[in-house]
Structures are given as C-alpha cells and as structure tokens.
C-alpha cells in the first residue's frame, strides 16, 4: 500500500510542477511532508538527507548572492549591446556571439539568472533588426543548458552529480567541457541551416543598431569592478580546491558574504536576492527521492539496468545516458539527476572491478544536461526563459519548444554516445 501511495505522491507532485498548478517549492515540500506523515521517511532520515546536501545548498546561496549583486550593474545587457555592435547587425554572427556569451556565463554563473537577463535583450535586438526573435531565444536557452554542463557549478544537476560521485571541479572541466564544445557546434550548425540562413537585415537597420549607447546601461561601475574581482577569486578557488581543500561551499559563501560586506548592503536586501523558493524546491525534492529509495523503487530500476546490460559496461553506460535524458524531459533535470544518482550507486558494485565507473556519472551529466533541451519542462532554465520571453512579447508554447529543442537534443545525445564510446568505452 505504501508503495502505491509513494508513487502516487511522486506523480502528483510532478504533475503539479509540469502544469504549474502550484509553485514548485510548495509541490516538492508538500510531497516530502506527505511521505513523512505516511511513514515512508522519518524525521531522522529527513535531517540526514538535508545534512548530506548542505554543500550544494550553501554553494548555491553563495553564488546567488554574487549573481544578484552582479545583476544590479546591468553588465549582461551592456555586453549584449557591445556584441551586436561588434557583429554590425549580422544575424549569424549575432547568434553565435550571444550563444557563446550565454554558454560561458552559464558555465560559471547561475544559468537561470543568465537566461533571465539575456533573453529579453535578445528579443529587443532581434525586433530592432526586424527578425523573428524565436530562434535567437531558443538558441540561447539551449546554449545555457549546454553551457551548464561544462563545469561543476554550471547547473544544479552538476552539483548533485559532483556531490554523489565525489567528483571535483577539474574533473568536470576535463570530462564534460569537451562535450559542451561539441554540442554547441551542433546547436549553432543546425540553427544556421534551419533558421538563420534565410534571415536578412537591411543596411538602414544595421545603421540604427549601431546607434545604441551601451554605456548608459551600466548602472554601478564600482560595484561591477568589485563583483568581477570577487567572482574571479571564487572561480580560481573552485579550480584550486584540490590544493587549498576548503570546500566549494566555503569558497562560494566566502565570496558572497565578503562581496556583500564590501558593498555595504543591508543583510535583508542581500538575502532577499537569494532564491529561497529554489532552495526549498531542492530540499523537498531530496526528501522525496529518499522516500522513493526507501520504497525500493530505485533499486528496482538499477536492477533492471543491470539486467538489460547483462553485465556489459558499455551497454550500461549508454543506457544511463539515454534513459536519464528521457526521464529529464518528463520530470526535469534536477529530479532526474537526484534519482539516477541513487540508481548509479546501486549498480557501481557490479562493475567497479572491471571498469572505471566514473563513466556512469559523465553519462548521467550528458543525459541530464542535453536531455533538458527536449521539452519546456526539462530544466528550470527553460521554464524561466519561456516566462521571460512571453513578458518581452515572444510567446513559446510546449509544442513549439519541443519541435525546436528535441531535434537538437537528439543529435547532441547521438554525438555524446559516440564521444563516450571513443573516449571511455
């Protein structure tokens, strides 16, 4: 009976998230509490689950503080206008540079914040050039999903994978960043042949775009300088963490709090910039995953993967990537990463003596990040981008997103399969 109720809670919660019936943070927290009252998880397990994920939560808080302060400077919009001037209104060059900026920012900053700031600017620029903003926005959204795959801090899914797999910042750079470059090339190539190649901009419009004044966008140059210094120091700390051994959460929080102190902001305003709804969404999700684990569902899926692969390491690795991409498109990449991390832990003992089981974690990373581009609900970035685009006058519905994103995601997943086979298998 508990098994049925646990599965029902899980389905109802994600139905509410997909349909936006209630806020995501409420949905996961109510689901977690329902599991607690039914006895699927107890208080001790809940506290232990939160404790084991504190590094992720504190790291996110530190980065949210830094990004919140950076966003006050207007630097994202300033950079976008600089880019469009550099390319002189050429649609292809504009698409490439905006995508590269988005992907790079997403690799080192909160990709939700990056896309929230970049999407409206892209729509504005496209409209001034009298171009359809849809392919520009969608390319940036997918570039953000892909760029988040490059580093440990690029996406919440990476933080979960890094925490569960005991993987450091440099390991992600070495293993997932090359695939990020490949995926971006595929993305831009497909968009060029399907959308951008036919776009033309008149010389009159190009001249008008060159008249935009980017300097007016920058609101606080002193804050920008302080933020860039602290952010650079934090990123260097992440890269050198193997040597300084202070922990990613300590480095991130140190940067956030020091920047807040340096800028003399009131604590209430600083902590108001933290996305508490996102943090509580994760807390509720982690508790629900623990409940699903207690019901034996995770072990069952793990056993099925072992059964399908029949002990074949190659089949198991590729199965993890493709199955996780499908799960991601339905339940979202965060829920997928949290669930499949548990599954991987159940199958590692069957392979650890015959192969490098870290490949499973990279497979999960590719599946979660690339699969997040399949549907509108595949990642939080997608949902935020669709909302921001609608406010800026570019409506994107579920099927429109699916038709654009799924074909690129499938091509990238095929490329990732080849990449994994050649490099690891």
mmCIF file of C-alpha atoms in Angstrom:
data_model
loop_
_atom_site.group_PDB
_atom_site.id
_atom_site.type_symbol
_atom_site.label_atom_id
_atom_site.label_comp_id
_atom_site.label_asym_id
_atom_site.label_seq_id
_atom_site.Cartn_x
_atom_site.Cartn_y
_atom_site.Cartn_z
ATOM 1 C CA UNK A 1 0.000 0.000 0.000
ATOM 2 C CA UNK A 2 2.830 2.406 0.904
ATOM 3 C CA UNK A 3 4.478 1.677 -2.443
ATOM 4 C CA UNK A 4 1.352 2.742 -4.337
ATOM 5 C CA UNK A 5 0.890 5.857 -2.202
ATOM 6 C CA UNK A 6 4.571 6.818 -2.587
ATOM 7 C CA UNK A 7 4.437 6.515 -6.381
ATOM 8 C CA UNK A 8 1.125 8.422 -6.437
ATOM 9 C CA UNK A 9 2.633 11.285 -4.401
ATOM 10 C CA UNK A 10 5.619 11.435 -6.747
ATOM 11 C CA UNK A 11 3.369 11.541 -9.838
ATOM 12 C CA UNK A 12 1.016 14.163 -8.371
ATOM 13 C CA UNK A 13 3.921 16.397 -7.329
ATOM 14 C CA UNK A 14 5.476 16.363 -10.782
ATOM 15 C CA UNK A 15 2.111 16.814 -12.444
ATOM 16 C CA UNK A 16 1.730 19.991 -10.374
ATOM 17 C CA UNK A 17 5.219 21.132 -11.404
ATOM 18 C CA UNK A 18 4.646 20.431 -15.100
ATOM 19 C CA UNK A 19 1.231 22.097 -15.201
ATOM 20 C CA UNK A 20 2.266 24.886 -12.777
ATOM 21 C CA UNK A 21 -0.865 24.230 -10.714
ATOM 22 C CA UNK A 22 1.056 25.274 -7.607
ATOM 23 C CA UNK A 23 4.593 26.694 -7.158
ATOM 24 C CA UNK A 24 7.325 24.065 -7.486
ATOM 25 C CA UNK A 25 8.689 24.723 -3.995
ATOM 26 C CA UNK A 26 5.255 24.079 -2.457
ATOM 27 C CA UNK A 27 4.781 20.963 -4.591
ATOM 28 C CA UNK A 28 8.004 19.217 -3.511
ATOM 29 C CA UNK A 29 7.723 20.315 0.119
ATOM 30 C CA UNK A 30 4.106 19.105 0.350
ATOM 31 C CA UNK A 31 5.122 15.827 -1.302
ATOM 32 C CA UNK A 32 8.013 15.399 1.132
ATOM 33 C CA UNK A 33 5.801 16.124 4.143
ATOM 34 C CA UNK A 34 3.116 13.740 2.857
ATOM 35 C CA UNK A 35 5.743 10.988 2.678
ATOM 36 C CA UNK A 36 6.837 11.866 6.217
ATOM 37 C CA UNK A 37 3.293 11.658 7.627
ATOM 38 C CA UNK A 38 2.747 8.309 5.862
ATOM 39 C CA UNK A 39 5.927 6.954 7.441
ATOM 40 C CA UNK A 40 7.788 6.482 4.137
ATOM 41 C CA UNK A 41 10.565 8.665 5.582
ATOM 42 C CA UNK A 42 11.154 9.560 9.228
ATOM 43 C CA UNK A 43 12.482 12.731 10.833
ATOM 44 C CA UNK A 44 15.971 11.331 11.316
ATOM 45 C CA UNK A 45 16.217 10.400 7.611
ATOM 46 C CA UNK A 46 14.952 13.840 6.584
ATOM 47 C CA UNK A 47 17.588 15.627 8.684
ATOM 48 C CA UNK A 48 20.298 13.259 7.455
ATOM 49 C CA UNK A 49 19.243 13.838 3.824
ATOM 50 C CA UNK A 50 19.368 17.631 4.201
ATOM 51 C CA UNK A 51 22.699 17.407 6.038
ATOM 52 C CA UNK A 52 24.234 15.346 3.233
ATOM 53 C CA UNK A 53 23.186 18.021 0.694
ATOM 54 C CA UNK A 54 24.239 21.100 2.676
ATOM 55 C CA UNK A 55 27.302 21.630 0.478
ATOM 56 C CA UNK A 56 25.052 22.027 -2.575
ATOM 57 C CA UNK A 57 22.612 24.353 -0.797
ATOM 58 C CA UNK A 58 25.300 26.589 0.736
ATOM 59 C CA UNK A 59 27.226 26.748 -2.544
ATOM 60 C CA UNK A 60 24.059 27.895 -4.315
ATOM 61 C CA UNK A 61 23.373 30.538 -1.659
ATOM 62 C CA UNK A 62 26.866 31.985 -2.071
ATOM 63 C CA UNK A 63 26.605 32.098 -5.873
ATOM 64 C CA UNK A 64 23.071 33.552 -5.736
ATOM 65 C CA UNK A 65 24.330 36.450 -3.599
ATOM 66 C CA UNK A 66 27.178 37.158 -6.038
ATOM 67 C CA UNK A 67 24.955 36.928 -9.134
ATOM 68 C CA UNK A 68 22.248 39.074 -7.523
ATOM 69 C CA UNK A 69 24.776 41.858 -6.940
ATOM 70 C CA UNK A 70 26.279 41.498 -10.431
ATOM 71 C CA UNK A 71 22.813 41.769 -11.995
ATOM 72 C CA UNK A 72 22.381 45.214 -10.389
ATOM 73 C CA UNK A 73 25.192 46.586 -12.563
ATOM 74 C CA UNK A 74 23.485 45.941 -15.928
ATOM 75 C CA UNK A 75 26.640 44.261 -17.242
ATOM 76 C CA UNK A 76 24.731 41.491 -19.060
ATOM 77 C CA UNK A 77 22.694 43.955 -21.117
ATOM 78 C CA UNK A 78 25.780 46.121 -21.705
ATOM 79 C CA UNK A 79 27.683 43.156 -23.056
ATOM 80 C CA UNK A 80 24.820 42.126 -25.347
ATOM 81 C CA UNK A 81 24.722 45.583 -26.953
ATOM 82 C CA UNK A 82 28.506 45.572 -27.334
ATOM 83 C CA UNK A 83 28.233 42.216 -29.086
ATOM 84 C CA UNK A 84 25.606 43.375 -31.583
ATOM 85 C CA UNK A 85 27.754 46.385 -32.434
ATOM 86 C CA UNK A 86 30.801 44.188 -32.958
ATOM 87 C CA UNK A 87 28.919 41.985 -35.455
ATOM 88 C CA UNK A 88 27.335 45.071 -37.101
ATOM 89 C CA UNK A 89 23.856 43.544 -37.097
ATOM 90 C CA UNK A 90 24.790 40.356 -38.968
ATOM 91 C CA UNK A 91 22.240 37.677 -37.839
ATOM 92 C CA UNK A 92 24.633 34.711 -37.932
ATOM 93 C CA UNK A 93 27.458 36.469 -36.104
ATOM 94 C CA UNK A 94 24.943 37.873 -33.614
ATOM 95 C CA UNK A 95 23.537 34.411 -32.916
ATOM 96 C CA UNK A 96 26.990 32.880 -32.462
ATOM 97 C CA UNK A 97 28.311 35.546 -30.106
ATOM 98 C CA UNK A 98 25.134 35.785 -27.989
ATOM 99 C CA UNK A 99 25.098 31.990 -27.693
ATOM 100 C CA UNK A 100 28.762 31.848 -26.704
ATOM 101 C CA UNK A 101 28.257 34.585 -24.111
ATOM 102 C CA UNK A 102 25.241 32.745 -22.679
ATOM 103 C CA UNK A 103 27.022 29.381 -22.611
ATOM 104 C CA UNK A 104 30.126 30.848 -20.986
ATOM 105 C CA UNK A 105 28.147 32.706 -18.335
ATOM 106 C CA UNK A 106 26.059 29.583 -17.671
ATOM 107 C CA UNK A 107 29.212 27.548 -17.102
ATOM 108 C CA UNK A 108 30.311 29.756 -14.215
ATOM 109 C CA UNK A 109 27.156 31.532 -13.022
ATOM 110 C CA UNK A 110 23.580 30.568 -12.237
ATOM 111 C CA UNK A 111 22.193 29.714 -15.694
ATOM 112 C CA UNK A 112 18.638 30.630 -14.662
ATOM 113 C CA UNK A 113 19.761 34.173 -13.862
ATOM 114 C CA UNK A 114 21.851 34.317 -17.043
ATOM 115 C CA UNK A 115 18.945 33.415 -19.306
ATOM 116 C CA UNK A 116 16.564 35.682 -17.370
ATOM 117 C CA UNK A 117 18.809 38.630 -18.173
ATOM 118 C CA UNK A 118 19.853 37.637 -21.700
ATOM 119 C CA UNK A 119 16.515 36.537 -23.219
ATOM 120 C CA UNK A 120 14.729 39.930 -23.085
ATOM 121 C CA UNK A 121 17.811 41.664 -24.513
ATOM 122 C CA UNK A 122 17.983 39.194 -27.407
ATOM 123 C CA UNK A 123 14.306 39.741 -28.187
ATOM 124 C CA UNK A 124 14.836 43.514 -28.158
ATOM 125 C CA UNK A 125 17.812 43.266 -30.525
ATOM 126 C CA UNK A 126 16.014 40.848 -32.881
ATOM 127 C CA UNK A 127 12.962 43.100 -33.065
ATOM 128 C CA UNK A 128 15.087 46.160 -33.817
ATOM 129 C CA UNK A 129 16.629 44.218 -36.693
ATOM 130 C CA UNK A 130 13.081 43.115 -37.704
ATOM 131 C CA UNK A 131 13.959 39.438 -37.271
ATOM 132 C CA UNK A 132 11.957 36.621 -35.691
ATOM 133 C CA UNK A 133 13.204 36.529 -32.057
ATOM 134 C CA UNK A 134 12.181 32.879 -31.538
ATOM 135 C CA UNK A 135 15.326 31.169 -32.924
ATOM 136 C CA UNK A 136 17.550 33.620 -31.022
ATOM 137 C CA UNK A 137 15.814 32.960 -27.697
ATOM 138 C CA UNK A 138 15.674 29.205 -28.217
ATOM 139 C CA UNK A 139 19.321 29.007 -29.233
ATOM 140 C CA UNK A 140 20.281 30.926 -26.094
ATOM 141 C CA UNK A 141 18.139 28.663 -23.902
ATOM 142 C CA UNK A 142 19.752 25.545 -25.353
ATOM 143 C CA UNK A 143 23.196 27.179 -25.155
ATOM 144 C CA UNK A 144 22.519 27.810 -21.467
ATOM 145 C CA UNK A 145 21.525 24.166 -20.874
ATOM 146 C CA UNK A 146 24.616 23.004 -22.766
ATOM 147 C CA UNK A 147 26.954 25.551 -21.162
ATOM 148 C CA UNK A 148 25.842 24.471 -17.697
ATOM 149 C CA UNK A 149 27.264 21.033 -18.478
ATOM 150 C CA UNK A 150 30.825 22.355 -18.747
ATOM 151 C CA UNK A 151 31.575 22.770 -15.034
ATOM 152 C CA UNK A 152 30.645 21.516 -11.589
ATOM 153 C CA UNK A 153 28.842 24.788 -10.789
ATOM 154 C CA UNK A 154 27.202 25.325 -14.174
ATOM 155 C CA UNK A 155 23.904 23.670 -13.317
ATOM 156 C CA UNK A 156 22.236 22.269 -10.157
ATOM 157 C CA UNK A 157 22.323 18.814 -11.770
ATOM 158 C CA UNK A 158 26.116 19.027 -11.919
ATOM 159 C CA UNK A 159 26.254 19.868 -8.221
ATOM 160 C CA UNK A 160 24.152 16.804 -7.427
ATOM 161 C CA UNK A 161 26.300 14.565 -9.655
ATOM 162 C CA UNK A 162 29.508 16.012 -8.213
ATOM 163 C CA UNK A 163 28.305 15.512 -4.658
ATOM 164 C CA UNK A 164 27.060 11.942 -5.165
ATOM 165 C CA UNK A 165 30.017 10.864 -7.315
ATOM 166 C CA UNK A 166 32.660 12.658 -5.213
ATOM 167 C CA UNK A 167 33.855 14.497 -8.328
ATOM 168 C CA UNK A 168 35.802 17.763 -8.230
ATOM 169 C CA UNK A 169 35.703 20.941 -10.324
ATOM 170 C CA UNK A 170 38.681 19.994 -12.512
ATOM 171 C CA UNK A 171 37.287 16.539 -13.303
ATOM 172 C CA UNK A 172 34.182 18.164 -14.781
ATOM 173 C CA UNK A 173 36.300 20.562 -16.845
ATOM 174 C CA UNK A 174 38.334 17.663 -18.220
ATOM 175 C CA UNK A 175 35.401 15.348 -18.967
ATOM 176 C CA UNK A 176 32.268 17.415 -19.682
ATOM 177 C CA UNK A 177 33.692 20.657 -21.131
ATOM 178 C CA UNK A 178 34.902 18.981 -24.391
ATOM 179 C CA UNK A 179 31.420 17.555 -24.973
ATOM 180 C CA UNK A 180 29.995 21.026 -24.286
ATOM 181 C CA UNK A 181 32.048 22.454 -27.159
ATOM 182 C CA UNK A 182 30.866 19.679 -29.500
ATOM 183 C CA UNK A 183 27.218 20.194 -28.501
ATOM 184 C CA UNK A 184 27.448 23.962 -29.069
ATOM 185 C CA UNK A 185 28.866 23.426 -32.564
ATOM 186 C CA UNK A 186 25.990 21.070 -33.389
ATOM 187 C CA UNK A 187 23.450 23.542 -31.978
ATOM 188 C CA UNK A 188 24.733 26.500 -33.997
ATOM 189 C CA UNK A 189 25.100 24.439 -37.182
ATOM 190 C CA UNK A 190 21.512 23.169 -37.034
ATOM 191 C CA UNK A 191 20.070 26.604 -36.218
ATOM 192 C CA UNK A 192 22.024 28.175 -39.071
ATOM 193 C CA UNK A 193 20.677 25.768 -41.708
ATOM 194 C CA UNK A 194 17.106 25.696 -40.342
ATOM 195 C CA UNK A 195 16.553 29.320 -39.296
ATOM 196 C CA UNK A 196 19.333 31.867 -39.662
ATOM 197 C CA UNK A 197 20.496 31.259 -43.249
ATOM 198 C CA UNK A 198 17.345 32.852 -44.665
ATOM 199 C CA UNK A 199 17.467 35.952 -42.441
ATOM 200 C CA UNK A 200 18.454 39.267 -43.996
ATOM 201 C CA UNK A 201 18.928 42.697 -42.383
ATOM 202 C CA UNK A 202 18.790 45.962 -44.352
ATOM 203 C CA UNK A 203 21.689 48.401 -44.209
ATOM 204 C CA UNK A 204 19.358 51.006 -42.700
ATOM 205 C CA UNK A 205 18.539 48.741 -39.771
ATOM 206 C CA UNK A 206 22.199 47.859 -39.284
ATOM 207 C CA UNK A 207 22.994 51.549 -39.023
ATOM 208 C CA UNK A 208 20.233 52.040 -36.436
ATOM 209 C CA UNK A 209 21.546 49.243 -34.226
ATOM 210 C CA UNK A 210 24.994 50.853 -34.278
ATOM 211 C CA UNK A 211 23.495 53.975 -32.677
ATOM 212 C CA UNK A 212 22.563 52.145 -29.447
ATOM 213 C CA UNK A 213 24.530 53.517 -26.497
ATOM 214 C CA UNK A 214 25.769 50.707 -24.262
ATOM 215 C CA UNK A 215 27.407 52.964 -21.667
ATOM 216 C CA UNK A 216 24.025 54.112 -20.388
ATOM 217 C CA UNK A 217 23.187 50.529 -19.446
ATOM 218 C CA UNK A 218 25.940 50.269 -16.816
ATOM 219 C CA UNK A 219 24.446 51.433 -13.531
ATOM 220 C CA UNK A 220 27.234 50.974 -10.973
ATOM 221 C CA UNK A 221 30.789 50.657 -12.270
ATOM 222 C CA UNK A 222 32.283 50.452 -8.773
ATOM 223 C CA UNK A 223 30.031 47.504 -7.897
ATOM 224 C CA UNK A 224 30.855 45.886 -11.235
ATOM 225 C CA UNK A 225 34.589 46.088 -10.522
ATOM 226 C CA UNK A 226 34.166 44.685 -7.015
ATOM 227 C CA UNK A 227 31.886 41.891 -8.245
ATOM 228 C CA UNK A 228 34.229 40.831 -11.047
ATOM 229 C CA UNK A 229 37.212 40.677 -8.667
ATOM 230 C CA UNK A 230 35.319 38.551 -6.142
ATOM 231 C CA UNK A 231 33.773 36.306 -8.811
ATOM 232 C CA UNK A 232 37.189 35.720 -10.389
ATOM 233 C CA UNK A 233 38.632 34.859 -6.964
ATOM 234 C CA UNK A 234 35.780 32.411 -6.294
ATOM 235 C CA UNK A 235 36.246 30.656 -9.654
ATOM 236 C CA UNK A 236 40.011 30.399 -9.063
ATOM 237 C CA UNK A 237 39.179 28.943 -5.630
ATOM 238 C CA UNK A 238 36.961 26.306 -7.262
ATOM 239 C CA UNK A 239 39.709 25.324 -9.687
ATOM 240 C CA UNK A 240 42.367 25.162 -6.949
ATOM 241 C CA UNK A 241 40.149 23.498 -4.351
ATOM 242 C CA UNK A 242 42.123 20.257 -4.634
ATOM 243 C CA UNK A 243 45.126 22.141 -3.245
ATOM 244 C CA UNK A 244 43.502 24.551 -0.759
ATOM 245 C CA UNK A 245 40.975 21.901 0.357
ATOM 246 C CA UNK A 246 38.479 24.356 1.876
ATOM 247 C CA UNK A 247 35.354 23.047 0.159
ATOM 248 C CA UNK A 248 33.255 24.593 -2.612
ATOM 249 C CA UNK A 249 30.517 25.786 -0.247
ATOM 250 C CA UNK A 250 33.022 27.632 1.967
ATOM 251 C CA UNK A 251 34.638 29.296 -1.070
ATOM 252 C CA UNK A 252 31.267 30.295 -2.552
ATOM 253 C CA UNK A 253 29.844 31.622 0.729
ATOM 254 C CA UNK A 254 33.086 33.473 1.488
ATOM 255 C CA UNK A 255 32.863 35.256 -1.864
ATOM 256 C CA UNK A 256 29.164 36.095 -1.434
ATOM 257 C CA UNK A 257 29.394 37.373 2.134
ATOM 258 C CA UNK A 258 32.631 39.289 1.550
ATOM 259 C CA UNK A 259 31.147 40.989 -1.528
ATOM 260 C CA UNK A 260 28.002 41.872 0.448
ATOM 261 C CA UNK A 261 30.136 43.343 3.248
ATOM 262 C CA UNK A 262 32.363 45.173 0.778
ATOM 263 C CA UNK A 263 29.400 46.826 -0.938
ATOM 264 C CA UNK A 264 27.846 47.796 2.429
ATOM 265 C CA UNK A 265 24.468 46.348 1.521
ATOM 266 C CA UNK A 266 21.924 45.669 4.262
ATOM 267 C CA UNK A 267 21.715 41.929 5.124
ATOM 268 C CA UNK A 268 17.949 41.985 4.497
ATOM 269 C CA UNK A 269 18.495 43.190 0.927
ATOM 270 C CA UNK A 270 21.356 40.766 0.305
ATOM 271 C CA UNK A 271 19.460 37.710 1.492
ATOM 272 C CA UNK A 272 16.400 38.930 -0.371
ATOM 273 C CA UNK A 273 18.363 38.213 -3.560
ATOM 274 C CA UNK A 274 18.668 34.537 -2.637
ATOM 275 C CA UNK A 275 16.162 32.347 -4.491
ATOM 276 C CA UNK A 276 14.752 30.644 -1.399
ATOM 277 C CA UNK A 277 11.965 29.026 -3.402
ATOM 278 C CA UNK A 278 14.622 27.202 -5.479
ATOM 279 C CA UNK A 279 16.422 26.029 -2.334
ATOM 280 C CA UNK A 280 13.240 24.718 -0.733
ATOM 281 C CA UNK A 281 12.323 23.070 -4.035
ATOM 282 C CA UNK A 282 15.603 21.145 -3.799
ATOM 283 C CA UNK A 283 15.083 20.282 -0.112
ATOM 284 C CA UNK A 284 11.642 18.858 -0.807
ATOM 285 C CA UNK A 285 12.943 17.001 -3.847
ATOM 286 C CA UNK A 286 15.836 15.419 -1.933
ATOM 287 C CA UNK A 287 13.441 14.182 0.768
ATOM 288 C CA UNK A 288 11.088 12.711 -1.848
ATOM 289 C CA UNK A 289 13.979 10.920 -3.542
ATOM 290 C CA UNK A 290 14.891 9.430 -0.157
ATOM 291 C CA UNK A 291 11.298 8.231 0.153
ATOM 292 C CA UNK A 292 11.417 6.624 -3.290
ATOM 293 C CA UNK A 293 14.684 4.957 -2.293
ATOM 294 C CA UNK A 294 13.099 3.598 0.908
ATOM 295 C CA UNK A 295 10.278 2.076 -1.157
ATOM 296 C CA UNK A 296 12.838 0.075 -3.170
ATOM 297 C CA UNK A 297 11.964 1.738 -6.497
ATOM 298 C CA UNK A 298 15.497 2.985 -7.140
ATOM 299 C CA UNK A 299 16.997 -0.445 -6.506
ATOM 300 C CA UNK A 300 14.387 -1.969 -8.850
ATOM 301 C CA UNK A 301 15.354 0.414 -11.703
ATOM 302 C CA UNK A 302 19.045 -0.235 -11.014
ATOM 303 C CA UNK A 303 18.481 -3.991 -11.183
ATOM 304 C CA UNK A 304 16.647 -3.548 -14.489
ATOM 305 C CA UNK A 305 19.563 -1.582 -15.966
ATOM 306 C CA UNK A 306 21.934 -4.371 -14.898
ATOM 307 C CA UNK A 307 19.510 -6.916 -16.387
ATOM 308 C CA UNK A 308 19.268 -5.013 -19.687
ATOM 309 C CA UNK A 309 23.017 -4.560 -19.920
ATOM 310 C CA UNK A 310 23.622 -8.199 -18.884
ATOM 311 C CA UNK A 311 26.787 -7.079 -17.133
ATOM 312 C CA UNK A 312 28.039 -5.222 -20.221
ATOM 313 C CA UNK A 313 29.714 -1.984 -19.105
ATOM 314 C CA UNK A 314 29.262 -0.265 -22.480
ATOM 315 C CA UNK A 315 25.550 -1.013 -22.625
ATOM 316 C CA UNK A 316 25.071 0.098 -19.010
ATOM 317 C CA UNK A 317 26.861 3.426 -19.592
ATOM 318 C CA UNK A 318 24.930 4.297 -22.756
ATOM 319 C CA UNK A 319 21.645 3.122 -21.179
ATOM 320 C CA UNK A 320 22.172 5.500 -18.240
ATOM 321 C CA UNK A 321 22.665 8.439 -20.603
ATOM 322 C CA UNK A 322 19.644 7.767 -22.831
ATOM 323 C CA UNK A 323 17.270 6.707 -20.031
ATOM 324 C CA UNK A 324 18.241 9.728 -17.932
ATOM 325 C CA UNK A 325 17.634 12.034 -20.917
ATOM 326 C CA UNK A 326 14.101 10.626 -21.265
ATOM 327 C CA UNK A 327 13.460 10.991 -17.517
ATOM 328 C CA UNK A 328 14.809 14.559 -17.681
ATOM 329 C CA UNK A 329 12.404 15.560 -20.455
ATOM 330 C CA UNK A 330 9.469 14.399 -18.300
ATOM 331 C CA UNK A 331 10.453 15.186 -14.715
ATOM 332 C CA UNK A 332 13.155 17.852 -15.133
ATOM 333 C CA UNK A 333 16.917 17.514 -14.948
ATOM 334 C CA UNK A 334 17.227 18.140 -11.195
ATOM 335 C CA UNK A 335 14.782 15.383 -10.251
ATOM 336 C CA UNK A 336 16.394 13.099 -12.817
ATOM 337 C CA UNK A 337 19.935 13.701 -11.524
ATOM 338 C CA UNK A 338 18.881 13.155 -7.918
ATOM 339 C CA UNK A 339 17.069 9.916 -8.819
ATOM 340 C CA UNK A 340 19.651 8.447 -11.187
ATOM 341 C CA UNK A 341 22.474 9.272 -8.775
ATOM 342 C CA UNK A 342 20.911 6.767 -6.397
ATOM 343 C CA UNK A 343 20.456 4.242 -9.221
ATOM 344 C CA UNK A 344 24.112 4.543 -10.238
ATOM 345 C CA UNK A 345 25.206 3.853 -6.678
ATOM 346 C CA UNK A 346 23.252 0.582 -6.730
ATOM 347 C CA UNK A 347 24.920 -0.657 -9.945
ATOM 348 C CA UNK A 348 28.521 0.502 -9.327
ATOM 349 C CA UNK A 349 29.409 -2.595 -7.209
ATOM 350 C CA UNK A 350 28.638 -4.843 -10.201
ATOM 351 C CA UNK A 351 31.195 -3.054 -12.405
ATOM 352 C CA UNK A 352 33.820 -1.461 -10.164
ATOM 353 C CA UNK A 353 36.289 -4.306 -10.562
ATOM 354 C CA UNK A 354 36.118 -4.399 -14.365
ATOM 355 C CA UNK A 355 35.924 -0.749 -15.486
ATOM 356 C CA UNK A 356 36.170 2.919 -14.489
ATOM 357 C CA UNK A 357 32.712 3.517 -13.024
ATOM 358 C CA UNK A 358 33.139 7.310 -13.097
ATOM 359 C CA UNK A 359 31.928 6.990 -16.688
ATOM 360 C CA UNK A 360 28.431 6.418 -15.272
ATOM 361 C CA UNK A 361 28.499 9.912 -13.742
ATOM 362 C CA UNK A 362 29.580 11.517 -17.011
ATOM 363 C CA UNK A 363 26.806 9.600 -18.794
ATOM 364 C CA UNK A 364 24.318 10.993 -16.283
ATOM 365 C CA UNK A 365 25.686 14.506 -16.799
ATOM 366 C CA UNK A 366 25.266 14.267 -20.589
ATOM 367 C CA UNK A 367 21.796 12.758 -20.264
ATOM 368 C CA UNK A 368 20.587 15.348 -17.754
ATOM 369 C CA UNK A 369 22.026 18.477 -19.393
ATOM 370 C CA UNK A 370 21.477 17.570 -23.049
ATOM 371 C CA UNK A 371 18.137 15.879 -22.365
ATOM 372 C CA UNK A 372 16.996 19.057 -20.616
ATOM 373 C CA UNK A 373 16.645 20.667 -24.045
ATOM 374 C CA UNK A 374 13.981 18.211 -25.243
ATOM 375 C CA UNK A 375 10.962 19.792 -23.547
ATOM 376 C CA UNK A 376 9.979 23.066 -21.944
ATOM 377 C CA UNK A 377 9.958 21.416 -18.503
ATOM 378 C CA UNK A 378 13.327 19.709 -18.972
ATOM 379 C CA UNK A 379 15.105 22.329 -16.858
ATOM 380 C CA UNK A 380 14.343 25.339 -14.692
ATOM 381 C CA UNK A 381 16.223 27.442 -17.264
ATOM 382 C CA UNK A 382 13.679 26.522 -19.937
ATOM 383 C CA UNK A 383 10.716 27.444 -17.761
ATOM 384 C CA UNK A 384 12.245 30.797 -16.785
ATOM 385 C CA UNK A 385 13.164 31.582 -20.399
ATOM 386 C CA UNK A 386 9.653 30.857 -21.670
ATOM 387 C CA UNK A 387 8.186 33.109 -18.981
ATOM 388 C CA UNK A 388 10.680 35.929 -19.638
ATOM 389 C CA UNK A 389 10.106 35.653 -23.400
ATOM 390 C CA UNK A 390 6.336 35.906 -23.015
ATOM 391 C CA UNK A 391 6.748 39.112 -20.988
ATOM 392 C CA UNK A 392 9.002 40.502 -23.723
ATOM 393 C CA UNK A 393 6.466 39.685 -26.436
ATOM 394 C CA UNK A 394 7.729 36.333 -27.738
ATOM 395 C CA UNK A 395 5.339 33.526 -26.793
ATOM 396 C CA UNK A 396 6.737 29.980 -26.820
ATOM 397 C CA UNK A 397 4.343 27.098 -26.178
ATOM 398 C CA UNK A 398 5.139 23.487 -25.274
ATOM 399 C CA UNK A 399 4.991 22.042 -28.811
ATOM 400 C CA UNK A 400 6.917 24.922 -30.367
ATOM 401 C CA UNK A 401 9.691 24.376 -27.835
ATOM 402 C CA UNK A 402 9.590 20.593 -28.352
ATOM 403 C CA UNK A 403 9.896 20.802 -32.142
ATOM 404 C CA UNK A 404 12.917 23.097 -31.882
ATOM 405 C CA UNK A 405 14.665 21.564 -28.879
ATOM 406 C CA UNK A 406 14.107 17.839 -29.373
ATOM 407 C CA UNK A 407 15.867 17.520 -32.739
ATOM 408 C CA UNK A 408 18.967 19.309 -31.428
ATOM 409 C CA UNK A 409 18.912 17.337 -28.174
ATOM 410 C CA UNK A 410 18.730 14.018 -30.058
ATOM 411 C CA UNK A 411 21.632 14.986 -32.339
ATOM 412 C CA UNK A 412 23.669 16.010 -29.286
ATOM 413 C CA UNK A 413 22.840 12.773 -27.471
ATOM 414 C CA UNK A 414 23.963 10.775 -30.517
ATOM 415 C CA UNK A 415 27.191 12.807 -30.560
ATOM 416 C CA UNK A 416 27.624 12.184 -26.822
ATOM 417 C CA UNK A 417 27.180 8.442 -27.414
ATOM 418 C CA UNK A 418 29.977 8.498 -29.978
ATOM 419 C CA UNK A 419 32.114 10.688 -27.706
ATOM 420 C CA UNK A 420 31.649 8.310 -24.765
ATOM 421 C CA UNK A 421 32.378 5.259 -26.902
ATOM 422 C CA UNK A 422 35.589 6.697 -28.336
ATOM 423 C CA UNK A 423 36.876 8.154 -25.086
ATOM 424 C CA UNK A 424 35.779 5.741 -22.381
ATOM 425 C CA UNK A 425 34.305 2.509 -23.716
#
